Tab-separated table of C-alpha atoms and ligand atoms in Angstrom:
chain	number	residue	atom	x	y	z
A	849	UNK	CA	-24.757	14.600	-0.003
A	850	UNK	CA	-22.874	13.122	-3.001
A	851	UNK	CA	-25.704	13.907	-5.422
A	852	UNK	CA	-25.377	17.629	-4.833
A	853	UNK	CA	-21.701	17.727	-5.728
A	854	UNK	CA	-20.561	18.600	-9.211
A	855	UNK	CA	-17.524	16.255	-9.222
A	856	UNK	CA	-17.989	13.183	-11.354
A	857	UNK	CA	-18.833	9.922	-9.587
A	858	UNK	CA	-16.597	7.022	-10.597
A	859	UNK	CA	-18.225	3.882	-11.945
A	860	UNK	CA	-16.426	1.305	-9.835
A	861	UNK	CA	-17.468	-1.877	-11.558
A	862	UNK	CA	-16.394	-0.549	-14.919
A	863	UNK	CA	-13.113	0.770	-13.563
A	864	UNK	CA	-12.030	-2.514	-12.008
A	865	UNK	CA	-13.104	-4.649	-14.911
A	866	UNK	CA	-10.746	-2.940	-17.376
A	867	UNK	CA	-9.344	-6.151	-18.793
A	868	UNK	CA	-6.639	-4.457	-20.800
A	869	UNK	CA	-4.792	-3.227	-17.726
A	870	UNK	CA	-3.782	-6.813	-16.961
A	871	UNK	CA	-2.163	-6.974	-20.364
A	872	UNK	CA	-0.691	-3.534	-20.734
A	873	UNK	CA	2.985	-2.805	-20.492
A	874	UNK	CA	4.996	0.256	-19.634
A	875	UNK	CA	7.815	1.362	-21.877
A	876	UNK	CA	10.543	3.573	-20.380
A	877	UNK	CA	13.473	5.037	-22.256
A	878	UNK	CA	16.341	5.740	-19.910
A	879	UNK	CA	18.575	8.746	-19.642
A	880	UNK	CA	16.339	11.643	-18.620
A	881	UNK	CA	16.504	13.209	-15.163
A	882	UNK	CA	13.364	13.497	-13.058
A	883	UNK	CA	12.855	17.239	-12.881
A	884	UNK	CA	9.805	19.112	-11.670
A	885	UNK	CA	6.961	18.970	-9.175
A	886	UNK	CA	4.966	15.895	-8.244
A	887	UNK	CA	1.771	16.033	-6.208
A	888	UNK	CA	1.830	13.104	-3.810
A	889	UNK	CA	-1.442	11.180	-3.480
A	890	UNK	CA	-3.172	10.123	-0.288
A	891	UNK	CA	-1.684	6.943	1.191
A	892	UNK	CA	-3.217	3.757	-0.186
A	893	UNK	CA	-2.377	1.834	2.975
A	894	UNK	CA	-4.219	4.360	5.092
A	895	UNK	CA	-7.155	4.955	2.751
A	896	UNK	CA	-8.023	1.245	2.687
A	897	UNK	CA	-8.294	1.072	6.479
A	898	UNK	CA	-10.262	4.312	6.719
A	899	UNK	CA	-12.763	2.821	4.295
A	900	UNK	CA	-13.058	-0.322	6.462
A	901	UNK	CA	-13.631	1.858	9.536
A	902	UNK	CA	-16.842	3.150	7.930
A	903	UNK	CA	-18.351	-0.226	8.901
A	904	UNK	CA	-18.198	0.817	12.556
A	905	UNK	CA	-20.991	3.366	12.284
A	906	UNK	CA	-24.383	3.883	10.669
A	907	UNK	CA	-23.500	7.520	10.040
A	908	UNK	CA	-21.768	8.902	6.933
A	909	UNK	CA	-17.997	8.994	6.722
A	910	UNK	CA	-16.426	11.445	4.315
A	911	UNK	CA	-12.855	10.665	3.318
A	912	UNK	CA	-10.877	13.280	1.407
A	913	UNK	CA	-7.537	13.164	-0.437
A	914	UNK	CA	-8.441	9.604	-1.477
A	915	UNK	CA	-6.262	7.967	-4.137
A	916	UNK	CA	-9.413	7.144	-6.090
A	917	UNK	CA	-7.559	6.006	-9.211
A	918	UNK	CA	-5.993	2.997	-7.551
A	919	UNK	CA	-7.178	-0.472	-8.340
A	920	UNK	CA	-6.956	-1.581	-4.664
A	921	UNK	CA	-9.248	1.238	-3.572
A	922	UNK	CA	-11.816	0.256	-6.185
A	923	UNK	CA	-11.556	-3.410	-5.224
A	924	UNK	CA	-12.278	-2.616	-1.566
A	925	UNK	CA	-15.102	-0.291	-2.562
A	926	UNK	CA	-16.759	-3.180	-4.380
A	927	UNK	CA	-16.418	-5.417	-1.312
A	928	UNK	CA	-17.922	-2.741	0.940
A	929	UNK	CA	-20.811	-2.286	-1.478
A	930	UNK	CA	-21.340	-6.030	-1.404
A	931	UNK	CA	-21.711	-5.788	2.379
A	932	UNK	CA	-24.315	-3.052	1.952
A	933	UNK	CA	-22.265	0.102	2.393
A	934	UNK	CA	-23.589	2.974	0.301
A	935	UNK	CA	-20.552	4.443	-1.348
A	936	UNK	CA	-19.810	7.257	-3.764
A	937	UNK	CA	-16.275	7.809	-4.967
A	938	UNK	CA	-15.676	11.065	-6.761
A	939	UNK	CA	-12.965	12.060	-9.177
A	940	UNK	CA	-12.017	14.988	-6.939
A	941	UNK	CA	-10.711	12.514	-4.352
A	942	UNK	CA	-13.704	12.513	-2.025
A	943	UNK	CA	-15.309	9.263	-0.962
A	944	UNK	CA	-18.534	9.158	1.038
A	945	UNK	CA	-19.461	5.914	2.725
A	946	UNK	CA	-22.470	5.000	4.806
A	947	UNK	CA	-22.903	1.653	6.511
A	948	UNK	CA	-26.439	2.440	7.661
A	949	UNK	CA	-28.006	-0.643	6.163
A	950	UNK	CA	-25.575	-3.555	6.196
A	951	UNK	CA	-27.071	-6.548	4.421
A	952	UNK	CA	-24.245	-9.054	4.780
A	953	UNK	CA	-21.418	-9.680	7.238
A	954	UNK	CA	-19.692	-12.111	4.911
A	955	UNK	CA	-16.661	-11.120	2.823
A	956	UNK	CA	-16.487	-13.831	0.155
A	957	UNK	CA	-13.345	-15.453	-1.229
A	958	UNK	CA	-13.797	-13.994	-4.679
A	959	UNK	CA	-13.571	-10.460	-3.350
A	960	UNK	CA	-11.009	-11.009	-0.545
A	961	UNK	CA	-8.589	-12.924	-2.806
A	962	UNK	CA	-8.190	-9.839	-4.949
A	963	UNK	CA	-6.662	-7.901	-2.085
A	964	UNK	CA	-5.364	-8.988	1.313
A	965	UNK	CA	-6.380	-5.747	3.038
A	966	UNK	CA	-9.994	-6.930	2.740
A	967	UNK	CA	-9.406	-8.908	5.945
A	968	UNK	CA	-9.602	-5.528	7.691
A	969	UNK	CA	-13.405	-5.723	7.535
A	970	UNK	CA	-13.273	-8.531	10.123
A	971	UNK	CA	-12.730	-6.434	13.270
A	972	UNK	CA	-15.322	-3.747	12.456
A	973	UNK	CA	-18.031	-6.223	11.365
A	974	UNK	CA	-17.542	-8.487	14.372
A	975	UNK	CA	-17.460	-5.635	16.814
A	976	UNK	CA	-20.558	-3.865	15.520
A	977	UNK	CA	-22.721	-6.845	14.503
A	978	UNK	CA	-21.418	-9.701	16.697
A	979	UNK	CA	-20.755	-11.945	13.711
A	980	UNK	CA	-18.473	-11.963	10.686
A	981	UNK	CA	-17.418	-14.460	8.089
A	982	UNK	CA	-14.362	-13.411	6.126
A	983	UNK	CA	-12.376	-15.442	3.655
A	984	UNK	CA	-8.794	-16.161	4.724
A	985	UNK	CA	-6.642	-14.024	2.446
A	986	UNK	CA	-3.907	-16.621	1.821
A	987	UNK	CA	-0.293	-15.990	0.864
A	988	UNK	CA	1.048	-13.773	-1.892
A	989	UNK	CA	4.110	-13.023	-3.987
A	990	UNK	CA	6.112	-11.568	-1.091
A	991	UNK	CA	5.439	-14.118	1.650
A	992	UNK	CA	2.999	-16.446	3.403
A	993	UNK	CA	1.482	-13.591	5.409
A	994	UNK	CA	-0.673	-15.351	8.005
A	995	UNK	CA	-3.384	-13.504	9.960
A	996	UNK	CA	-2.985	-15.434	13.230
A	997	UNK	CA	-2.241	-12.267	15.227
A	998	UNK	CA	-5.523	-10.697	14.041
A	999	UNK	CA	-7.442	-13.799	15.102
A	1000	UNK	CA	-5.708	-14.231	18.473
A	1001	UNK	CA	-6.365	-10.603	19.320
A	1002	UNK	CA	-10.077	-10.875	18.597
A	1003	UNK	CA	-10.226	-14.149	20.554
A	1004	UNK	CA	-8.580	-12.412	23.502
A	1005	UNK	CA	-11.505	-9.969	23.345
A	1006	UNK	CA	-13.945	-12.856	23.770
A	1007	UNK	CA	-14.716	-13.773	20.162
A	1008	UNK	CA	-15.330	-17.395	19.321
A	1009	UNK	CA	-13.420	-17.989	16.095
A	1010	UNK	CA	-13.135	-21.031	13.876
A	1011	UNK	CA	-11.676	-21.612	10.438
A	1012	UNK	CA	-14.049	-23.490	8.165
A	1013	UNK	CA	-13.594	-24.123	4.465
A	1014	UNK	CA	-11.124	-21.295	4.091
A	1015	UNK	CA	-13.237	-18.798	6.025
A	1016	UNK	CA	-12.655	-17.093	9.355
A	1017	UNK	CA	-15.948	-17.440	11.210
A	1018	UNK	CA	-16.135	-15.122	14.191
A	1019	UNK	CA	-18.909	-14.884	16.774
A	1020	UNK	CA	-19.329	-12.484	19.666
A	1021	UNK	CA	-23.113	-12.386	20.216
A	1022	UNK	CA	-22.789	-10.427	23.457
A	1023	UNK	CA	-20.173	-8.056	22.099
A	1024	UNK	CA	-16.407	-7.940	22.476
A	1025	UNK	CA	-14.749	-7.242	25.819
A	1026	UNK	CA	-11.699	-5.113	26.433
A	1027	UNK	CA	-8.507	-6.972	27.390
A	1028	UNK	CA	-4.743	-6.698	27.371
A	1029	UNK	CA	-3.342	-8.299	24.243
A	1030	UNK	CA	0.305	-8.597	23.315
A	1031	UNK	CA	0.653	-9.388	19.629
A	1032	UNK	CA	3.183	-12.154	18.850
A	1033	UNK	CA	4.406	-10.095	15.863
A	1034	UNK	CA	4.544	-6.393	15.125
A	1035	UNK	CA	1.770	-6.320	12.552
A	1036	UNK	CA	0.253	-3.310	10.846
A	1037	UNK	CA	-2.937	-5.130	9.871
A	1038	UNK	CA	-3.449	-6.881	13.226
A	1039	UNK	CA	-2.968	-3.585	15.097
A	1040	UNK	CA	-5.574	-1.934	12.855
A	1041	UNK	CA	-8.092	-4.774	12.972
A	1042	UNK	CA	-7.930	-5.060	16.766
A	1043	UNK	CA	-7.919	-1.286	17.297
A	1044	UNK	CA	-11.065	-0.907	15.201
A	1045	UNK	CA	-12.760	-3.810	16.987
A	1046	UNK	CA	-11.851	-2.386	20.403
A	1047	UNK	CA	-13.529	0.965	19.732
A	1048	UNK	CA	-16.958	-0.647	20.257
A	1049	UNK	CA	-15.939	-3.266	22.860
A	1050	UNK	CA	-17.023	-3.124	26.490
A	1051	UNK	CA	-14.210	-1.782	28.645
A	1052	UNK	CA	-10.609	-1.008	27.902
A	1053	UNK	CA	-8.258	-2.788	25.524
A	1054	UNK	CA	-4.517	-2.429	25.849
A	1055	UNK	CA	-2.737	-3.442	22.709
A	1056	UNK	CA	0.922	-4.242	23.365
A	1057	UNK	CA	3.642	-4.770	20.760
A	1058	UNK	CA	1.498	-2.644	18.472
A	1059	UNK	CA	2.790	-1.445	15.115
A	1060	UNK	CA	3.552	2.279	14.939
A	1061	UNK	CA	3.174	3.088	11.244
A	1062	UNK	CA	1.804	6.580	10.464
A	1063	UNK	CA	-1.132	4.959	8.633
A	1064	UNK	CA	-2.236	3.395	11.949
A	1065	UNK	CA	-2.191	6.820	13.592
A	1066	UNK	CA	-4.171	8.206	10.654
A	1067	UNK	CA	-6.805	5.525	11.209
A	1068	UNK	CA	-6.765	6.157	14.967
A	1069	UNK	CA	-7.205	9.888	14.408
A	1070	UNK	CA	-10.257	9.307	12.235
A	1071	UNK	CA	-11.694	6.904	14.826
A	1072	UNK	CA	-11.198	9.601	17.474
A	1073	UNK	CA	-13.148	12.044	15.273
A	1074	UNK	CA	-15.881	9.388	15.160
A	1075	UNK	CA	-16.006	9.418	18.972
A	1076	UNK	CA	-13.556	6.623	19.828
A	1077	UNK	CA	-11.329	6.889	22.876
A	1078	UNK	CA	-7.783	6.043	21.886
A	1079	UNK	CA	-4.443	6.866	23.500
A	1080	UNK	CA	-0.871	5.983	22.585
A	1081	UNK	CA	-1.088	6.228	18.796
A	1082	UNK	CA	2.377	6.115	17.262
A	1083	UNK	CA	3.759	4.120	20.223
A	1084	UNK	CA	3.918	0.358	20.759
A	1085	UNK	CA	1.147	0.401	23.362
A	1086	UNK	CA	-2.282	1.596	22.301
A	1087	UNK	CA	-5.111	1.985	24.790
A	1088	UNK	CA	-8.679	1.925	23.519
A	1089	UNK	CA	-11.679	2.476	25.761
A	1090	UNK	CA	-14.823	1.163	24.133
A	1091	UNK	CA	-17.867	3.369	23.514
A	1092	UNK	CA	-21.428	2.182	22.747
A	1093	UNK	CA	-21.696	3.836	19.316
A	1094	UNK	CA	-19.549	5.814	16.933
A	1095	UNK	CA	-20.668	8.714	14.804
A	1096	UNK	CA	-19.791	10.039	11.347
A	1097	UNK	CA	-16.687	12.070	10.548
A	1098	UNK	CA	-14.784	13.851	7.822
A	1099	UNK	CA	-11.135	12.987	7.441
A	1100	UNK	CA	-8.349	13.625	4.949
A	1101	UNK	CA	-5.978	10.746	4.125
A	1102	UNK	CA	-2.374	11.394	5.073
A	1103	UNK	CA	0.180	11.718	2.218
A	1104	UNK	CA	1.629	8.523	0.804
A	1105	UNK	CA	5.124	8.237	2.306
A	1106	UNK	CA	5.955	5.299	0.053
A	1107	UNK	CA	5.025	7.159	-3.112
A	1108	UNK	CA	6.986	10.201	-1.897
A	1109	UNK	CA	9.986	8.015	-1.056
A	1110	UNK	CA	9.831	6.328	-4.446
A	1111	UNK	CA	10.050	9.612	-6.353
A	1112	UNK	CA	12.730	10.939	-3.989
A	1113	UNK	CA	14.835	7.878	-4.835
A	1114	UNK	CA	14.089	8.429	-8.530
A	1115	UNK	CA	15.360	12.016	-8.311
A	1116	UNK	CA	18.650	10.905	-6.795
A	1117	UNK	CA	19.054	7.991	-9.178
A	1118	UNK	CA	18.538	10.107	-12.269
A	1119	UNK	CA	20.475	13.094	-10.896
A	1120	UNK	CA	17.302	15.116	-11.151
A	1121	UNK	CA	15.666	17.731	-9.003
A	1122	UNK	CA	12.174	17.116	-7.733
A	1123	UNK	CA	9.731	18.920	-5.498
A	1124	UNK	CA	7.292	16.578	-3.769
A	1125	UNK	CA	4.112	18.478	-3.013
A	1126	UNK	CA	1.152	17.855	-0.737
A	1127	UNK	CA	3.277	16.220	1.949
A	1128	UNK	CA	4.503	16.948	5.451
A	1129	UNK	CA	8.005	17.653	6.718
A	1130	UNK	CA	8.313	14.204	8.268
A	1131	UNK	CA	6.752	12.210	5.411
A	1132	UNK	CA	10.008	10.592	4.274
A	1133	UNK	CA	10.701	9.269	7.803
A	1134	UNK	CA	13.754	7.043	8.163
A	1135	UNK	CA	14.364	7.078	4.411
A	1136	UNK	CA	15.596	10.640	4.720
A	1137	UNK	CA	18.886	9.863	6.471
A	1138	UNK	CA	19.580	6.997	4.059
A	1139	UNK	CA	18.996	9.317	1.102
A	1140	UNK	CA	21.398	11.856	2.576
A	1141	UNK	CA	23.984	9.093	3.103
A	1142	UNK	CA	23.537	8.167	-0.563
A	1143	UNK	CA	24.273	11.746	-1.601
A	1144	UNK	CA	20.969	13.625	-1.466
A	1145	UNK	CA	20.315	17.204	-0.594
A	1146	UNK	CA	16.895	17.657	0.980
A	1147	UNK	CA	15.097	20.942	1.550
A	1148	UNK	CA	11.833	20.958	3.458
A	1149	UNK	CA	9.034	23.460	3.735
A	1150	UNK	CA	5.586	23.147	5.286
A	1151	UNK	CA	3.865	21.493	2.365
A	1152	UNK	CA	6.673	20.189	0.174
A	1153	UNK	CA	10.091	18.542	0.105
A	1154	UNK	CA	12.768	19.214	-2.529
A	1155	UNK	CA	15.181	16.410	-3.314
A	1156	UNK	CA	18.256	16.417	-5.523
A	1157	UNK	CA	21.639	14.789	-5.615
A	1158	UNK	CA	24.574	16.822	-4.417
A	1159	UNK	CA	27.347	14.262	-4.936
A	1160	UNK	CA	28.761	13.294	-8.326
A	1161	UNK	CA	28.110	9.588	-7.752
A	1162	UNK	CA	25.557	7.704	-5.692
A	1163	UNK	CA	27.166	6.369	-2.516
A	1164	UNK	CA	26.715	2.756	-1.431
A	1165	UNK	CA	24.415	2.545	1.624
A	1166	UNK	CA	23.350	-0.507	3.649
A	1167	UNK	CA	19.741	-0.845	4.755
A	1168	UNK	CA	17.772	-3.235	6.973
A	1169	UNK	CA	13.991	-3.188	6.778
A	1170	UNK	CA	12.217	-2.915	10.121
A	1171	UNK	CA	8.764	-2.037	11.436
A	1172	UNK	CA	8.197	1.722	11.711
A	1173	UNK	CA	10.138	3.864	12.589
A	1174	UNK	CA	12.719	1.620	10.884
A	1175	UNK	CA	13.388	1.485	7.162
A	1176	UNK	CA	10.103	0.487	5.423
A	1177	UNK	CA	9.966	-2.804	3.562
A	1178	UNK	CA	7.762	-1.031	1.018
A	1179	UNK	CA	10.793	1.047	-0.095
A	1180	UNK	CA	13.331	-1.770	-0.082
A	1181	UNK	CA	13.059	-2.676	-3.773
A	1182	UNK	CA	13.259	0.950	-4.904
A	1183	UNK	CA	16.316	1.622	-2.725
A	1184	UNK	CA	17.987	-1.502	-4.068
A	1185	UNK	CA	17.326	-0.323	-7.592
A	1186	UNK	CA	19.235	2.873	-6.757
A	1187	UNK	CA	22.074	0.904	-5.161
A	1188	UNK	CA	22.669	-1.024	-8.398
A	1189	UNK	CA	24.269	2.198	-9.684
A	1190	UNK	CA	26.126	3.164	-6.511
A	1191	UNK	CA	29.825	3.632	-6.161
A	1192	UNK	CA	30.761	0.453	-4.260
A	1193	UNK	CA	29.032	-2.458	-2.570
A	1194	UNK	CA	25.998	-2.278	-0.313
A	1195	UNK	CA	23.725	-4.739	1.456
A	1196	UNK	CA	19.959	-4.845	1.819
A	1197	UNK	CA	18.515	-6.976	4.607
A	1198	UNK	CA	14.800	-7.771	4.463
A	1199	UNK	CA	13.424	-8.720	7.886
A	1200	UNK	CA	9.667	-8.273	7.362
A	1201	UNK	CA	8.743	-10.563	4.455
A	1202	UNK	CA	10.500	-13.832	3.621
A	1203	UNK	CA	10.196	-13.561	-0.147
A	1204	UNK	CA	10.604	-9.933	-1.037
A	1205	UNK	CA	13.547	-10.182	-3.427
A	1206	UNK	CA	11.575	-11.033	-6.559
A	1207	UNK	CA	12.927	-7.916	-8.252
A	1208	UNK	CA	16.539	-9.154	-7.958
A	1209	UNK	CA	16.610	-11.482	-10.990
A	1210	UNK	CA	14.845	-8.839	-13.080
A	1211	UNK	CA	17.336	-6.134	-12.060
A	1212	UNK	CA	20.166	-8.555	-12.835
A	1213	UNK	CA	18.705	-9.055	-16.309
A	1214	UNK	CA	19.187	-5.325	-16.751
A	1215	UNK	CA	22.873	-5.588	-15.898
A	1216	UNK	CA	22.764	-5.196	-12.119
A	1217	UNK	CA	25.109	-7.291	-10.005
A	1218	UNK	CA	23.089	-8.534	-7.023
A	1219	UNK	CA	23.472	-11.788	-5.116
A	1220	UNK	CA	21.119	-13.026	-2.422
A	1221	UNK	CA	21.955	-15.128	0.596
A	1222	UNK	CA	19.098	-15.779	3.024
A	1223	UNK	CA	17.451	-12.479	3.820
A	1224	UNK	CA	20.387	-10.364	2.641
A	1225	UNK	CA	21.127	-9.074	-0.828
A	1226	UNK	CA	24.592	-7.817	-1.715
A	1227	UNK	CA	24.604	-5.201	-4.425
A	1228	UNK	CA	27.815	-4.493	-6.268
A	1229	UNK	CA	27.324	-1.107	-7.894
A	1230	UNK	CA	27.758	-0.946	-11.641
A	1231	UNK	CA	28.351	1.955	-14.037
A	1232	UNK	CA	25.223	1.431	-16.121
A	1233	UNK	CA	22.088	-0.654	-16.615
A	1234	UNK	CA	20.750	-1.871	-19.928
A	1235	UNK	CA	17.128	-1.756	-21.025
A	1236	UNK	CA	15.358	-5.125	-21.163
A	1237	UNK	CA	11.912	-6.670	-21.126
A	1238	UNK	CA	11.151	-7.429	-17.475
A	1239	UNK	CA	8.339	-8.852	-15.390
A	1240	UNK	CA	6.700	-7.040	-12.511
A	1241	UNK	CA	5.956	-9.381	-9.594
A	1242	UNK	CA	4.434	-7.163	-6.927
A	1243	UNK	CA	3.671	-3.515	-6.488
A	1244	UNK	CA	6.986	-2.262	-5.111
A	1245	UNK	CA	9.104	-4.618	-7.227
A	1246	UNK	CA	7.318	-3.219	-10.269
A	1247	UNK	CA	8.111	0.379	-9.484
A	1248	UNK	CA	11.728	-0.575	-8.743
A	1249	UNK	CA	11.917	-1.792	-12.343
A	1250	UNK	CA	10.440	1.486	-13.589
A	1251	UNK	CA	13.200	3.321	-11.690
A	1252	UNK	CA	15.858	1.043	-13.176
A	1253	UNK	CA	14.358	1.659	-16.615
A	1254	UNK	CA	14.679	5.416	-16.086
A	1255	UNK	CA	18.443	4.935	-15.763
A	1256	UNK	CA	19.019	2.147	-18.258
A	1257	UNK	CA	20.549	2.568	-21.685
A	1258	UNK	CA	17.821	2.048	-24.279
A	1259	UNK	CA	14.305	0.834	-23.710
A	1260	UNK	CA	12.851	-1.127	-20.796
A	1261	UNK	CA	9.498	-2.825	-21.152
A	1262	UNK	CA	7.739	-3.717	-17.929
A	1263	UNK	CA	5.089	-6.425	-18.134
A	1264	UNK	CA	2.185	-7.074	-15.764
A	1265	UNK	CA	1.776	-3.440	-14.852
A	1266	UNK	CA	-1.544	-4.086	-13.164
A	1267	UNK	CA	0.608	-4.347	-10.024
A	1268	UNK	CA	1.600	-0.705	-10.441
A	1269	UNK	CA	-2.001	0.379	-10.845
A	1270	UNK	CA	-2.754	-1.045	-7.424
A	1271	UNK	CA	-0.564	1.504	-5.695
A	1272	UNK	CA	0.734	4.313	-7.918
A	1273	UNK	CA	-1.828	6.809	-9.178
A	1274	UNK	CA	-1.277	8.157	-12.686
A	1275	UNK	CA	2.316	7.034	-12.774
A	1276	UNK	CA	2.808	7.640	-16.499
A	1277	UNK	CA	1.301	11.112	-16.295
A	1278	UNK	CA	3.238	12.108	-13.181
A	1279	UNK	CA	6.627	10.902	-14.437
A	1280	UNK	CA	6.018	12.067	-18.013
A	1281	UNK	CA	5.316	15.593	-16.745
A	1282	UNK	CA	8.734	15.564	-15.057
A	1283	UNK	CA	10.662	14.711	-18.199
A	1284	UNK	CA	10.716	10.917	-18.092
A	1285	UNK	CA	10.231	9.199	-21.448
A	1286	UNK	CA	7.518	6.773	-20.396
A	1287	UNK	CA	4.388	5.421	-22.024
A	1288	UNK	CA	1.755	2.807	-21.421
A	1289	UNK	CA	1.446	0.346	-24.266
A	1290	UNK	CA	-1.929	-1.225	-24.767
A	1291	UNK	CA	-1.549	-4.701	-26.138
A	1292	UNK	CA	-4.969	-5.979	-25.161
A	1293	UNK	CA	-5.582	-7.479	-28.547
A	1294	UNK	CA	-2.428	-9.506	-28.821
A	1295	UNK	CA	-3.278	-13.143	-28.487
A	1296	UNK	CA	-0.012	-14.317	-26.989
A	1297	UNK	CA	-0.106	-11.814	-24.173
A	1298	UNK	CA	-3.721	-12.593	-23.599
A	1299	UNK	CA	-2.791	-16.188	-22.878
A	1300	UNK	CA	0.032	-15.187	-20.562
A	1301	UNK	CA	-2.203	-12.835	-18.651
A	1302	UNK	CA	-4.835	-15.447	-17.996
A	1303	UNK	CA	-2.160	-17.918	-16.882
A	1304	UNK	CA	-0.732	-15.397	-14.476
A	1305	UNK	CA	-3.958	-13.823	-13.379
A	1306	UNK	CA	-3.835	-15.079	-9.817
A	1307	UNK	CA	-0.378	-13.741	-9.141
A	1308	UNK	CA	-1.752	-10.218	-9.295
A	1309	UNK	CA	-3.998	-10.675	-6.310
A	1310	UNK	CA	-3.533	-10.509	-2.606
A	1311	UNK	CA	-1.028	-7.772	-1.728
B	538	LIG	C1	0.926	-3.814	5.587
B	538	LIG	O1	0.685	-5.176	5.325
B	538	LIG	C2	0.968	-3.123	4.239
B	538	LIG	N1	-0.288	-3.338	3.546
B	538	LIG	C3	2.122	-3.652	3.410
B	538	LIG	O2	2.195	-2.892	2.215
B	538	LIG	C4	3.423	-3.478	4.186
B	538	LIG	O3	4.470	-4.059	3.455
B	538	LIG	C5	3.316	-4.140	5.555
B	538	LIG	O4	2.151	-3.621	6.259
B	538	LIG	C6	4.530	-3.918	6.427
B	538	LIG	O5	4.765	-2.557	6.574
B	538	LIG	C7	-1.322	-2.588	3.849
B	538	LIG	O6	-1.294	-1.733	4.711
B	538	LIG	C8	-2.560	-2.815	3.043
B	538	LIG	P1	1.985	-6.905	8.618
B	538	LIG	P2	0.241	-6.155	6.511
B	538	LIG	O7	0.816	-7.564	9.229
B	538	LIG	O8	-0.563	-5.413	7.491
B	538	LIG	C9	3.693	-11.213	9.775
B	538	LIG	C10	2.457	-2.536	-0.099
B	538	LIG	O9	3.372	-2.754	-0.937
B	538	LIG	N2	2.369	-11.481	10.350
B	538	LIG	O10	2.583	-5.746	9.333
B	538	LIG	O11	-0.322	-7.365	5.891
B	538	LIG	C11	3.633	-11.064	8.246
B	538	LIG	O12	3.642	-12.312	7.599
B	538	LIG	C12	2.087	-3.553	0.936
B	538	LIG	O13	1.767	-1.507	-0.106
B	538	LIG	C13	2.153	-12.655	11.028
B	538	LIG	O14	3.035	-13.511	11.164
B	538	LIG	O15	1.670	-6.503	7.107
B	538	LIG	C14	4.862	-10.225	7.993
B	538	LIG	O16	5.974	-11.057	7.945
B	538	LIG	C15	2.679	-4.882	0.760
B	538	LIG	N3	0.910	-12.876	11.556
B	538	LIG	C16	4.940	-9.315	9.219
B	538	LIG	O17	4.154	-9.963	10.238
B	538	LIG	C17	-0.105	-11.974	11.443
B	538	LIG	O18	-1.202	-12.220	11.935
B	538	LIG	C18	4.394	-7.906	9.026
B	538	LIG	O19	3.118	-7.998	8.394
B	538	LIG	C19	0.139	-10.772	10.765
B	538	LIG	C20	1.387	-10.542	10.223
């Protein structure tokens, strides 16, 4: 199938090994509004799980609208290939995967440590093959992020699980059995891992306190196309009735609501006017009302959303992050960046991750006035930000600094941009085409930065 297509196949190993991207910086000169059209990519956080779901069947899975230029997607592709999945990723956004000849059910530390979402191979491997050994992903820049709810759920389905030398070792030689499982936390990953595992279990699984993120429904919808029996997607109770085998399917990744939200915030911040294309009317979710409160005018049509500011100043708006349908933690940093320039004082409460304020000191270095107490940041709006050299710490914190740079007087240099490449496709190209003065600076040959990058190498992993 892939051989016949004209679109170029991406060389994964080469793409992920680009050393320079760990050293590169982004330079933004502030002052230009974001004006124009931006085509929103497929959602990274859905695409990764759809790829893992290919392990549930021996038949081909064709995934379209894939954000193939993202580092995380390439990292997972390499892990799946290691397991024996035949995989072709094309530049036209089509990825064809076939797990017809799995040669290993072990996801090693070296591959899992590069990206936490790799733990999502656990449920599918265990359910289909009765055994899986997956490295524990460990903590990361935004929190400790345990996977206990994933493990407890699979144990409730009859798996025998132990942790040995940093690995989750899971056995279910006679297959998993349906059960009722109430997750101790609302977890996106645990919901997905258990839902995938339950598709091939004997009997019915009822997953209570399930997460309701649109990416979970996207995964569920692809599983249904593969022959799974799933009810209750998008609610906090998901019912899965196991089937003996699943078949192949073709599925298109839903639009990235976090990317769309990021550029919508950018339009309001810069007093621009942007049309977000390739999305649905409800893509912005709960962000929409907060944007309107902040002063946005939003116009929706079937395939696009136009966003611009209608008030002279940005209004101060309080937010509290919550599981879906609440305000997404993945847009918290970007919204805070906008609030640094609001008229008045606002608060941002982060309830999902215990350490997701790493962008605060960097924004303050640019002239923002933010103080943090516990899980709440208080942002006193200021008239202007000043360009500075700043450090990206995780994906969303990084893009929040890009947004601040778009508004700052002078030049902002953002270091460690490999974080951005994990989740924002062609960011320089997309923003540059809409009038933002932005460029990627390759400094791969500078010795000093080389040293810094190797020192900090491990902080780029594991989101
Ligand atoms: C997903 O992470 C996303 N990642 C994250 O996006 C996102 O921030 C997060 O969901 C919340 O929306 C992917 O989809 C690849 P969780 P996930 O399990 O599934 C605790 C981004 O920027 N918890 O819903 O790992 C956990 O520590 C990233 O794109 C347990 O205690 O998140 C956290 O506090 C970052 N035990 C909370 O639940 C568990 O077993 C929610 O985590 C599992 C989670």
